[in-house]
Amino acid sequence: MTHPLREGRGTEPFSRIPPELGARLRAQVPSLVEEALEDLRRRSREHSAPLGPADAERLRRALAAGVHGFLDRVEVGGPSPVLADALASEFRALGAAEARHGRTLECLHTGMRAAAAVAWRRLAAADALTREHMGVVGEAIFVFQEEVSGAAAEGHARVRGAGADALHRRRVRLLEALLAETGTEYDARAVSALAGAARWRAPGRVAVALLLQDGPAGRTAALPPDVLADLDRAEPCALVPDPEGPGRLRSLERSLRGADAVLGPSVPLDRVPVSLARARDLAELVRTGLVSGGGVLRWSDHLPALLLTRDPALVGEMARTRLAPLAGLRAPQRERMADTLLAWLESGLNANEAADRLRIHPQTVRYRMRRLEELFGERLRDPAERFELELVLRARGLLGPLAEGGG
C-alpha cells in the first residue's frame, strides 16, 4: 500500500517510502557513516592497504553527503531538480578530485555500498518498516547509488580525459622533437626534460614505424603505452622502444589491428631521423609494388631490395656492361636466358635446383647453360664476375628490364 502522504506521486520508489523515515534516520547519519567506514578499514587491512587518516576523512565527507542526499530525496518524496542538481554537482566534484589525485572510484563506490548495507541492517533490526516498504527502500537505494555513481564517474572521466589529452600532446611534442631533421645537434638535456613531462622512460634503442594504411585500422590502433605515436600527422608514425626485443614485432602487429606498416632500423635516440629516413625508403618500395606489403615489414629484412633500387641509373649502367653478351638475342629469348642464369646462380650452380625454381626440365637448364657459357665464356667461372651478374639480374627482377644491350 502506498503511504497516504505519497498518494498520487507516481511509482518512482522514493514516492512510496514513508516521509518520516528521513527524519528518523537523520540523527543516525554520523554513527551510520562511522560504521560504514569501519567496514572499509577492515576490508583495506585484509588487502594490505590500510586506510590512512586523510583517506578516511575524505570518505567520511563523501558518505555523509551521500546519506544526507538520500534522506533528502526520501523526505521530498521523489525527484527534486534542485536537490538532484546539487548532489550531482557534489559527486561530480568528488569524482574529479579522485582523478586529479590519480585514484580510482573503487573506494568511493565500496563506501557507498557499505553505507547502504549498514542502513539496511539498522532498519531491519529496528523493525521500522513493513516488508513492503523494506522492498521499496531497497529499490530506492539501488536507484540512488546508480545516480551518484554515475555523477562521480562523469567527473572522474572528465578530469582523466583532460589529463590524457594533455599527456598525449606532450608525447606528440616529444615525438616531433626526436623526429626533427633540422641538422642541429641532438640536445640530450632537452629530450630528457620532454620525456619527463611526457612520462616516457627513454630506452637505449628505438625504431620508427610508418603506417602505410590511412584507414580505421591504423586510426584505432591500441599501441602499447611505451610507444610514442601520432597517427593524425600527415605521415602517421610511431616510435617503438626496444624494437628487437622478444615478441615486439608480433605485439606491434596486434596493436595496429591489421594495418600495414614498415619498421626502420634500430638506432640510439640521437639517430631517430636516420630510422625515419630508412623507413621512408622501404615505404616507397611497398607503395610502388617493388616489395610486397602485409603486416609490419622490417627494414633489415629488405636490404638487398633497398640497395639495388637506391640508384637505378647506376644499376642500369652496370647491367648494360655486364649483360652485354645477351644483347644479340631476341627479346623473348633474352628474358628466358636471363631467368635461367639467375636461377643457376641462386642455386649454387646446380642445374637440378635451378630447374625446380623455374619449373622446367633439368635438361632444358643444361642446354641453356651451354649456350650461356658460349656467350659469357670464362666470366661464368670467375666468382667475382658471377657475383656481379647475380647482382644485376636481381636488380632486373626488381626494376624490370634493364638496358642489357650495347649502345
GROMACS .gro file of C-alpha atoms in nm:
model
  407
    1MET     CA    1   0.000   0.000   0.000
    2THR     CA    2   0.126   0.348  -0.089
    3HIS     CA    3   0.189   0.573   0.212
    4PRO     CA    4  -0.100   0.824   0.245
    5LEU     CA    5   0.134   1.124   0.224
    6ARG     CA    6   0.264   1.000  -0.110
    7GLU     CA    7  -0.063   0.918  -0.290
    8GLY     CA    8  -0.073   1.042  -0.644
    9ARG     CA    9   0.306   1.093  -0.666
   10GLY     CA   10   0.370   0.815  -0.916
   11THR     CA   11   0.560   0.487  -0.900
   12GLU     CA   12   0.912   0.630  -0.853
   13PRO     CA   13   1.043   0.438  -0.545
   14PHE     CA   14   1.103   0.745  -0.327
   15SER     CA   15   0.735   0.837  -0.361
   16ARG     CA   16   0.639   0.512  -0.185
   17ILE     CA   17   0.859   0.544   0.126
   18PRO     CA   18   0.712   0.690   0.449
   19PRO     CA   19   0.835   1.050   0.471
   20GLU     CA   20   0.912   1.024   0.843
   21LEU     CA   21   1.183   0.770   0.765
   22GLY     CA   22   1.413   1.052   0.657
   23ALA     CA   23   1.378   1.237   0.986
   24ARG     CA   24   1.411   0.911   1.185
   25LEU     CA   25   1.744   0.822   1.021
   26ARG     CA   26   1.885   1.177   1.004
   27ALA     CA   27   2.013   1.166   1.362
   28GLN     CA   28   2.187   0.837   1.294
   29VAL     CA   29   2.391   0.962   0.998
   30PRO     CA   30   2.720   1.019   1.191
   31SER     CA   31   2.718   0.675   1.353
   32LEU     CA   32   2.600   0.512   1.028
   33VAL     CA   33   2.891   0.670   0.840
   34GLU     CA   34   3.141   0.560   1.108
   35GLU     CA   35   3.012   0.203   1.093
   36ALA     CA   36   3.049   0.202   0.713
   37LEU     CA   37   3.399   0.347   0.747
   38GLU     CA   38   3.498   0.077   0.995
   39ASP     CA   39   3.380  -0.183   0.743
   40LEU     CA   40   3.603  -0.017   0.481
   41ARG     CA   41   3.900  -0.010   0.720
   42ARG     CA   42   3.859  -0.382   0.785
   43ARG     CA   43   3.850  -0.461   0.412
   44SER     CA   44   4.154  -0.243   0.342
   45ARG     CA   45   4.356  -0.418   0.614
   46GLU     CA   46   4.266  -0.754   0.463
   47HIS     CA   47   4.411  -0.633   0.133
   48SER     CA   48   4.731  -0.499   0.294
   49ALA     CA   49   4.637  -0.140   0.204
   50PRO     CA   50   4.529   0.027   0.532
   51LEU     CA   51   4.302   0.330   0.502
   52GLY     CA   52   4.501   0.637   0.609
   53PRO     CA   53   4.359   0.932   0.810
   54ALA     CA   54   4.334   1.161   0.507
   55ASP     CA   55   4.156   0.893   0.302
   56ALA     CA   56   3.921   0.818   0.593
   57GLU     CA   57   3.826   1.185   0.631
   58ARG     CA   58   3.772   1.221   0.257
   59LEU     CA   59   3.541   0.917   0.253
   60ARG     CA   60   3.363   1.031   0.569
   61ARG     CA   61   3.261   1.355   0.400
   62ALA     CA   62   3.157   1.173   0.080
   63LEU     CA   63   2.948   0.915   0.266
   64ALA     CA   64   2.781   1.179   0.481
   65ALA     CA   65   2.691   1.379   0.170
   66GLY     CA   66   2.553   1.067   0.006
   67VAL     CA   67   2.341   0.956   0.302
   68HIS     CA   68   2.202   1.307   0.362
   69GLY     CA   69   2.123   1.333  -0.009
   70PHE     CA   70   1.935   1.004   0.007
   71LEU     CA   71   1.732   1.115   0.307
   72ASP     CA   72   1.652   1.447   0.137
   73ARG     CA   73   1.505   1.251  -0.151
   74VAL     CA   74   1.302   1.039   0.091
   75GLU     CA   75   1.157   1.345   0.264
   76VAL     CA   76   1.051   1.522  -0.056
   77GLY     CA   77   0.913   1.200  -0.197
   78GLY     CA   78   1.089   1.180  -0.529
   79PRO     CA   79   1.296   1.365  -0.784
   80SER     CA   80   1.370   1.727  -0.699
   81PRO     CA   81   1.563   1.920  -0.967
   82VAL     CA   82   1.727   2.144  -0.707
   83LEU     CA   83   1.835   1.856  -0.481
   84ALA     CA   84   1.935   1.636  -0.773
   85ASP     CA   85   2.150   1.906  -0.936
   86ALA     CA   86   2.321   1.996  -0.609
   87LEU     CA   87   2.400   1.635  -0.524
   88ALA     CA   88   2.512   1.553  -0.878
   89SER     CA   89   2.746   1.853  -0.874
   90GLU     CA   90   2.888   1.743  -0.540
   91PHE     CA   91   2.958   1.390  -0.659
   92ARG     CA   92   3.097   1.508  -0.991
   93ALA     CA   93   3.338   1.719  -0.788
   94LEU     CA   94   3.425   1.418  -0.572
   95GLY     CA   95   3.494   1.206  -0.881
   96ALA     CA   96   3.706   1.485  -1.033
   97ALA     CA   97   3.910   1.516  -0.711
   98GLU     CA   98   3.981   1.142  -0.711
   99ALA     CA   99   4.102   1.162  -1.071
  100ARG     CA  100   4.327   1.461  -1.001
  101HIS     CA  101   4.497   1.262  -0.725
  102GLY     CA  102   4.541   0.962  -0.954
  103ARG     CA  103   4.286   0.748  -0.766
  104THR     CA  104   4.010   0.524  -0.898
  105LEU     CA  105   3.649   0.538  -0.777
  106GLU     CA  106   3.661   0.190  -0.627
  107CYS     CA  107   3.694   0.313  -0.267
  108LEU     CA  108   3.409   0.562  -0.307
  109HIS     CA  109   3.179   0.300  -0.463
  110THR     CA  110   3.266   0.048  -0.192
  111GLY     CA  111   3.195   0.307   0.078
  112MET     CA  112   2.853   0.385  -0.065
  113ARG     CA  113   2.766   0.016  -0.077
  114ALA     CA  114   2.884  -0.025   0.282
  115ALA     CA  115   2.671   0.271   0.398
  116ALA     CA  116   2.366   0.126   0.221
  117ALA     CA  117   2.424  -0.213   0.387
  118VAL     CA  118   2.452  -0.051   0.732
  119ALA     CA  119   2.132   0.149   0.681
  120TRP     CA  120   1.952  -0.163   0.564
  121ARG     CA  121   2.066  -0.360   0.871
  122ARG     CA  122   1.954  -0.085   1.109
  123LEU     CA  123   1.613  -0.057   0.952
  124ALA     CA  124   1.566  -0.432   0.961
  125ALA     CA  125   1.679  -0.457   1.326
  126ALA     CA  126   1.453  -0.172   1.438
  127ASP     CA  127   1.153  -0.323   1.260
  128ALA     CA  128   1.084   0.033   1.144
  129LEU     CA  129   0.913  -0.057   0.817
  130THR     CA  130   0.674  -0.312   0.682
  131ARG     CA  131   0.806  -0.581   0.450
  132GLU     CA  132   0.652  -0.396   0.156
  133HIS     CA  133   0.827  -0.073   0.249
  134MET     CA  134   1.157  -0.252   0.300
  135GLY     CA  135   1.140  -0.369  -0.060
  136VAL     CA  136   1.073  -0.015  -0.182
  137VAL     CA  137   1.363   0.119   0.026
  138GLY     CA  138   1.593  -0.140  -0.133
  139GLU     CA  139   1.482  -0.028  -0.478
  140ALA     CA  140   1.534   0.339  -0.387
  141ILE     CA  141   1.884   0.267  -0.254
  142PHE     CA  142   1.975   0.094  -0.580
  143VAL     CA  143   1.842   0.385  -0.791
  144PHE     CA  144   2.022   0.641  -0.575
  145GLN     CA  145   2.354   0.454  -0.588
  146GLU     CA  146   2.333   0.441  -0.966
  147GLU     CA  147   2.273   0.817  -0.982
  148VAL     CA  148   2.558   0.924  -0.754
  149SER     CA  149   2.798   0.667  -0.902
  150GLY     CA  150   2.719   0.799  -1.250
  151ALA     CA  151   2.781   1.158  -1.141
  152ALA     CA  152   3.113   1.064  -0.977
  153ALA     CA  153   3.217   0.868  -1.284
  154GLU     CA  154   3.133   1.167  -1.506
  155GLY     CA  155   3.356   1.399  -1.304
  156HIS     CA  156   3.632   1.140  -1.288
  157ALA     CA  157   3.622   1.077  -1.664
  158ARG     CA  158   3.624   1.450  -1.742
  159VAL     CA  159   3.946   1.506  -1.549
  160ARG     CA  160   4.106   1.185  -1.669
  161GLY     CA  161   4.015   1.275  -2.028
  162ALA     CA  162   4.164   1.621  -1.995
  163GLY     CA  163   4.476   1.472  -1.837
  164ALA     CA  164   4.504   1.211  -2.109
  165ASP     CA  165   4.472   1.479  -2.378
  166ALA     CA  166   4.744   1.689  -2.216
  167LEU     CA  167   4.973   1.387  -2.181
  168HIS     CA  168   4.910   1.295  -2.545
  169ARG     CA  169   5.007   1.646  -2.655
  170ARG     CA  170   5.329   1.629  -2.454
  171ARG     CA  171   5.411   1.291  -2.608
  172VAL     CA  172   5.347   1.423  -2.958
  173ARG     CA  173   5.583   1.715  -2.888
  174LEU     CA  174   5.849   1.470  -2.770
  175LEU     CA  175   5.799   1.255  -3.081
  176GLU     CA  176   5.830   1.557  -3.311
  177ALA     CA  177   6.148   1.667  -3.132
  178LEU     CA  178   6.304   1.322  -3.180
  179LEU     CA  179   6.197   1.303  -3.545
  180ALA     CA  180   6.320   1.654  -3.627
  181GLU     CA  181   6.557   1.660  -3.924
  182THR     CA  182   6.688   2.013  -3.868
  183GLY     CA  183   7.056   1.924  -3.879
  184THR     CA  184   7.104   2.070  -3.532
  185GLU     CA  185   7.298   1.882  -3.269
  186TYR     CA  186   7.099   1.637  -3.056
  187ASP     CA  187   7.013   1.803  -2.723
  188ALA     CA  188   7.005   1.524  -2.464
  189ARG     CA  189   6.904   1.760  -2.183
  190ALA     CA  190   6.605   1.897  -2.375
  191VAL     CA  191   6.492   1.548  -2.477
  192SER     CA  192   6.521   1.431  -2.116
  193ALA     CA  193   6.302   1.721  -1.999
  194LEU     CA  194   6.040   1.649  -2.265
  195ALA     CA  195   6.047   1.277  -2.182
  196GLY     CA  196   5.991   1.354  -1.814
  197ALA     CA  197   5.693   1.577  -1.891
  198ALA     CA  198   5.552   1.306  -2.121
  199ARG     CA  199   5.607   1.034  -1.859
  200TRP     CA  200   5.816   0.839  -2.108
  201ARG     CA  201   6.111   0.632  -1.997
  202ALA     CA  202   6.381   0.680  -2.260
  203PRO     CA  203   6.510   0.342  -2.386
  204GLY     CA  204   6.853   0.260  -2.522
  205ARG     CA  205   6.736   0.198  -2.878
  206VAL     CA  206   6.426   0.277  -3.081
  207ALA     CA  207   6.289   0.236  -3.434
  208VAL     CA  208   6.043   0.443  -3.635
  209ALA     CA  209   5.731   0.267  -3.765
  210LEU     CA  210   5.544   0.431  -4.054
  211LEU     CA  211   5.183   0.332  -4.118
  212LEU     CA  212   5.107   0.264  -4.482
  213GLN     CA  213   4.733   0.237  -4.442
  214ASP     CA  214   4.537   0.554  -4.367
  215GLY     CA  215   4.217   0.392  -4.253
  216PRO     CA  216   4.019   0.276  -3.949
  217ALA     CA  217   4.265   0.000  -3.861
  218GLY     CA  218   4.552   0.242  -3.820
  219ARG     CA  219   4.347   0.521  -3.663
  220THR     CA  220   4.214   0.300  -3.383
  221ALA     CA  221   4.542   0.129  -3.305
  222ALA     CA  222   4.576   0.049  -2.935
  223LEU     CA  223   4.953   0.081  -2.913
  224PRO     CA  224   5.147  -0.020  -2.601
  225PRO     CA  225   5.192   0.267  -2.350
  226ASP     CA  226   5.568   0.285  -2.406
  227VAL     CA  227   5.523   0.356  -2.779
  228LEU     CA  228   5.519   0.723  -2.879
  229ALA     CA  229   5.271   0.772  -3.161
  230ASP     CA  230   5.099   1.037  -3.369
  231LEU     CA  231   4.852   0.874  -3.605
  232ASP     CA  232   4.693   1.206  -3.704
  233ARG     CA  233   5.000   1.356  -3.869
  234ALA     CA  234   5.037   1.365  -4.249
  235GLU     CA  235   5.280   1.076  -4.217
  236PRO     CA  236   5.130   0.859  -3.938
  237CYS     CA  237   5.409   0.706  -3.736
  238ALA     CA  238   5.517   0.560  -3.403
  239LEU     CA  239   5.846   0.537  -3.216
  240VAL     CA  240   5.895   0.182  -3.088
  241PRO     CA  241   6.127   0.125  -2.790
  242ASP     CA  242   6.347  -0.186  -2.786
  243PRO     CA  243   6.233  -0.286  -3.138
  244GLU     CA  244   6.443  -0.603  -3.141
  245GLY     CA  245   6.307  -0.726  -2.807
  246PRO     CA  246   6.136  -1.067  -2.793
  247GLY     CA  247   5.781  -1.059  -2.924
  248ARG     CA  248   5.795  -0.685  -3.000
  249LEU     CA  249   5.712  -0.723  -3.370
  250ARG     CA  250   5.414  -0.951  -3.302
  251SER     CA  251   5.291  -0.713  -3.031
  252LEU     CA  252   5.313  -0.421  -3.273
  253GLU     CA  253   5.120  -0.610  -3.540
  254ARG     CA  254   4.843  -0.695  -3.292
  255SER     CA  255   4.826  -0.334  -3.174
  256LEU     CA  256   4.794  -0.199  -3.529
  257ARG     CA  257   4.489  -0.424  -3.585
  258GLY     CA  258   4.571  -0.528  -3.938
  259ALA     CA  259   4.721  -0.202  -4.063
  260ASP     CA  260   5.032  -0.235  -4.281
  261ALA     CA  261   5.348  -0.063  -4.159
  262VAL     CA  262   5.723  -0.052  -4.212
  263LEU     CA  263   5.973  -0.051  -3.928
  264GLY     CA  264   6.300   0.134  -3.970
  265PRO     CA  265   6.631   0.015  -3.826
  266SER     CA  266   6.704   0.010  -3.453
  267VAL     CA  267   6.901   0.323  -3.357
  268PRO     CA  268   7.002   0.521  -3.046
  269LEU     CA  269   6.777   0.811  -2.951
  270ASP     CA  270   7.006   1.065  -3.115
  271ARG     CA  271   6.970   0.886  -3.451
  272VAL     CA  272   6.589   0.873  -3.479
  273PRO     CA  273   6.584   1.077  -3.805
  274VAL     CA  274   6.803   0.806  -3.963
  275SER     CA  275   6.548   0.538  -3.874
  276LEU     CA  276   6.274   0.762  -4.017
  277ALA     CA  277   6.463   0.808  -4.346
  278ARG     CA  278   6.524   0.433  -4.381
  279ALA     CA  279   6.160   0.357  -4.304
  280ARG     CA  280   6.057   0.604  -4.577
  281ASP     CA  281   6.281   0.424  -4.826
  282LEU     CA  282   6.112   0.092  -4.754
  283ALA     CA  283   5.765   0.251  -4.752
  284GLU     CA  284   5.828   0.384  -5.102
  285LEU     CA  285   5.922   0.036  -5.227
  286VAL     CA  286   5.599  -0.102  -5.080
  287ARG     CA  287   5.388   0.175  -5.236
  288THR     CA  288   5.541   0.118  -5.579
  289GLY     CA  289   5.496  -0.259  -5.553
  290LEU     CA  290   5.867  -0.343  -5.557
  291VAL     CA  291   5.829  -0.501  -5.212
  292SER     CA  292   5.515  -0.688  -5.116
  293GLY     CA  293   5.334  -0.535  -4.819
  294GLY     CA  294   5.143  -0.710  -4.541
  295GLY     CA  295   5.170  -0.666  -4.164
  296VAL     CA  296   5.480  -0.495  -4.026
  297LEU     CA  297   5.783  -0.510  -4.259
  298ARG     CA  298   6.129  -0.465  -4.109
  299TRP     CA  299   6.384  -0.254  -4.294
  300SER     CA  300   6.659  -0.506  -4.210
  301ASP     CA  301   6.471  -0.785  -4.392
  302HIS     CA  302   6.477  -0.597  -4.726
  303LEU     CA  303   6.832  -0.466  -4.751
  304PRO     CA  304   6.907  -0.619  -5.095
  305ALA     CA  305   6.599  -0.455  -5.249
  306LEU     CA  306   6.683  -0.123  -5.081
  307LEU     CA  307   7.041  -0.139  -5.206
  308LEU     CA  308   6.958  -0.233  -5.564
  309THR     CA  309   6.689   0.033  -5.601
  310ARG     CA  310   6.893   0.312  -5.445
  311ASP     CA  311   7.041   0.428  -5.776
  312PRO     CA  312   6.855   0.274  -6.075
  313ALA     CA  313   7.070   0.464  -6.326
  314LEU     CA  314   7.389   0.318  -6.178
  315VAL     CA  315   7.242  -0.033  -6.173
  316GLY     CA  316   7.121   0.015  -6.531
  317GLU     CA  317   7.470   0.108  -6.648
  318MET     CA  318   7.612  -0.194  -6.467
  319ALA     CA  319   7.353  -0.417  -6.635
  320ARG     CA  320   7.436  -0.269  -6.977
  321THR     CA  321   7.801  -0.373  -6.944
  322ARG     CA  322   7.766  -0.699  -6.751
  323LEU     CA  323   7.478  -0.837  -6.959
  324ALA     CA  324   7.612  -0.721  -7.295
  325PRO     CA  325   7.656  -1.085  -7.417
  326LEU     CA  326   7.275  -1.119  -7.420
  327ALA     CA  327   7.226  -0.814  -7.642
  328GLY     CA  328   7.224  -1.009  -7.968
  329LEU     CA  329   6.934  -1.237  -7.866
  330ARG     CA  330   6.570  -1.173  -7.947
  331ALA     CA  331   6.377  -1.020  -7.654
  332PRO     CA  332   6.183  -1.338  -7.553
  333GLN     CA  333   6.497  -1.550  -7.572
  334ARG     CA  334   6.696  -1.288  -7.379
  335GLU     CA  335   6.438  -1.300  -7.098
  336ARG     CA  336   6.448  -1.681  -7.080
  337MET     CA  337   6.827  -1.691  -7.075
  338ALA     CA  338   6.845  -1.418  -6.807
  339ASP     CA  339   6.594  -1.607  -6.588
  340THR     CA  340   6.790  -1.929  -6.628
  341LEU     CA  341   7.123  -1.766  -6.547
  342LEU     CA  342   6.981  -1.609  -6.230
  343ALA     CA  343   6.821  -1.936  -6.114
  344TRP     CA  344   7.151  -2.119  -6.179
  345LEU     CA  345   7.350  -1.862  -5.978
  346GLU     CA  346   7.098  -1.859  -5.692
  347SER     CA  347   7.104  -2.241  -5.680
  348GLY     CA  348   7.479  -2.260  -5.629
  349LEU     CA  349   7.542  -2.357  -5.995
  350ASN     CA  350   7.317  -2.663  -5.957
  351ALA     CA  351   7.110  -2.731  -6.271
  352ASN     CA  352   6.858  -2.955  -6.095
  353GLU     CA  353   6.779  -2.693  -5.830
  354ALA     CA  354   6.761  -2.424  -6.097
  355ALA     CA  355   6.511  -2.639  -6.288
  356ASP     CA  356   6.298  -2.667  -5.973
  357ARG     CA  357   6.300  -2.290  -5.934
  358LEU     CA  358   6.197  -2.238  -6.295
  359ARG     CA  359   5.963  -2.539  -6.304
  360ILE     CA  360   6.120  -2.674  -6.620
  361HIS     CA  361   6.312  -2.994  -6.706
  362PRO     CA  362   6.678  -3.007  -6.586
  363GLN     CA  363   6.787  -3.092  -6.938
  364THR     CA  364   6.643  -2.761  -7.058
  365VAL     CA  365   6.852  -2.580  -6.796
  366ARG     CA  366   7.167  -2.767  -6.907
  367TYR     CA  367   7.101  -2.682  -7.271
  368ARG     CA  368   7.057  -2.313  -7.191
  369MET     CA  369   7.365  -2.309  -6.970
  370ARG     CA  370   7.580  -2.448  -7.252
  371ARG     CA  371   7.456  -2.161  -7.466
  372LEU     CA  372   7.526  -1.912  -7.185
  373GLU     CA  373   7.879  -2.048  -7.145
  374GLU     CA  374   7.933  -1.982  -7.513
  375LEU     CA  375   7.811  -1.622  -7.465
  376PHE     CA  376   7.987  -1.536  -7.138
  377GLY     CA  377   8.290  -1.766  -7.163
  378GLU     CA  378   8.534  -1.759  -6.869
  379ARG     CA  379   8.327  -1.499  -6.684
  380LEU     CA  380   8.096  -1.774  -6.555
  381ARG     CA  381   8.397  -1.940  -6.387
  382ASP     CA  382   8.507  -1.623  -6.206
  383PRO     CA  383   8.339  -1.583  -5.861
  384ALA     CA  384   8.362  -1.202  -5.876
  385GLU     CA  385   8.202  -1.195  -6.221
  386ARG     CA  386   7.927  -1.432  -6.106
  387PHE     CA  387   7.857  -1.206  -5.807
  388GLU     CA  388   7.815  -0.902  -6.033
  389LEU     CA  389   7.595  -1.096  -6.273
  390GLU     CA  390   7.369  -1.212  -5.990
  391LEU     CA  391   7.353  -0.855  -5.860
  392VAL     CA  392   7.230  -0.704  -6.188
  393LEU     CA  393   6.996  -0.995  -6.257
  394ARG     CA  394   6.836  -0.950  -5.914
  395ALA     CA  395   6.800  -0.578  -5.985
  396ARG     CA  396   6.635  -0.669  -6.314
  397GLY     CA  397   6.375  -0.865  -6.114
  398LEU     CA  398   6.303  -0.559  -5.901
  399LEU     CA  399   6.326  -0.279  -6.155
  400GLY     CA  400   6.208  -0.459  -6.467
  401PRO     CA  401   6.404  -0.499  -6.792
  402LEU     CA  402   6.728  -0.302  -6.780
  403ALA     CA  403   6.941  -0.169  -7.061
  404GLU     CA  404   7.114  -0.501  -7.120
  405GLY     CA  405   7.223  -0.433  -7.475
  406GLY     CA  406   7.501  -0.219  -7.601
  407GLY     CA  407   7.460   0.140  -7.705
   0.00000   0.00000   0.00000
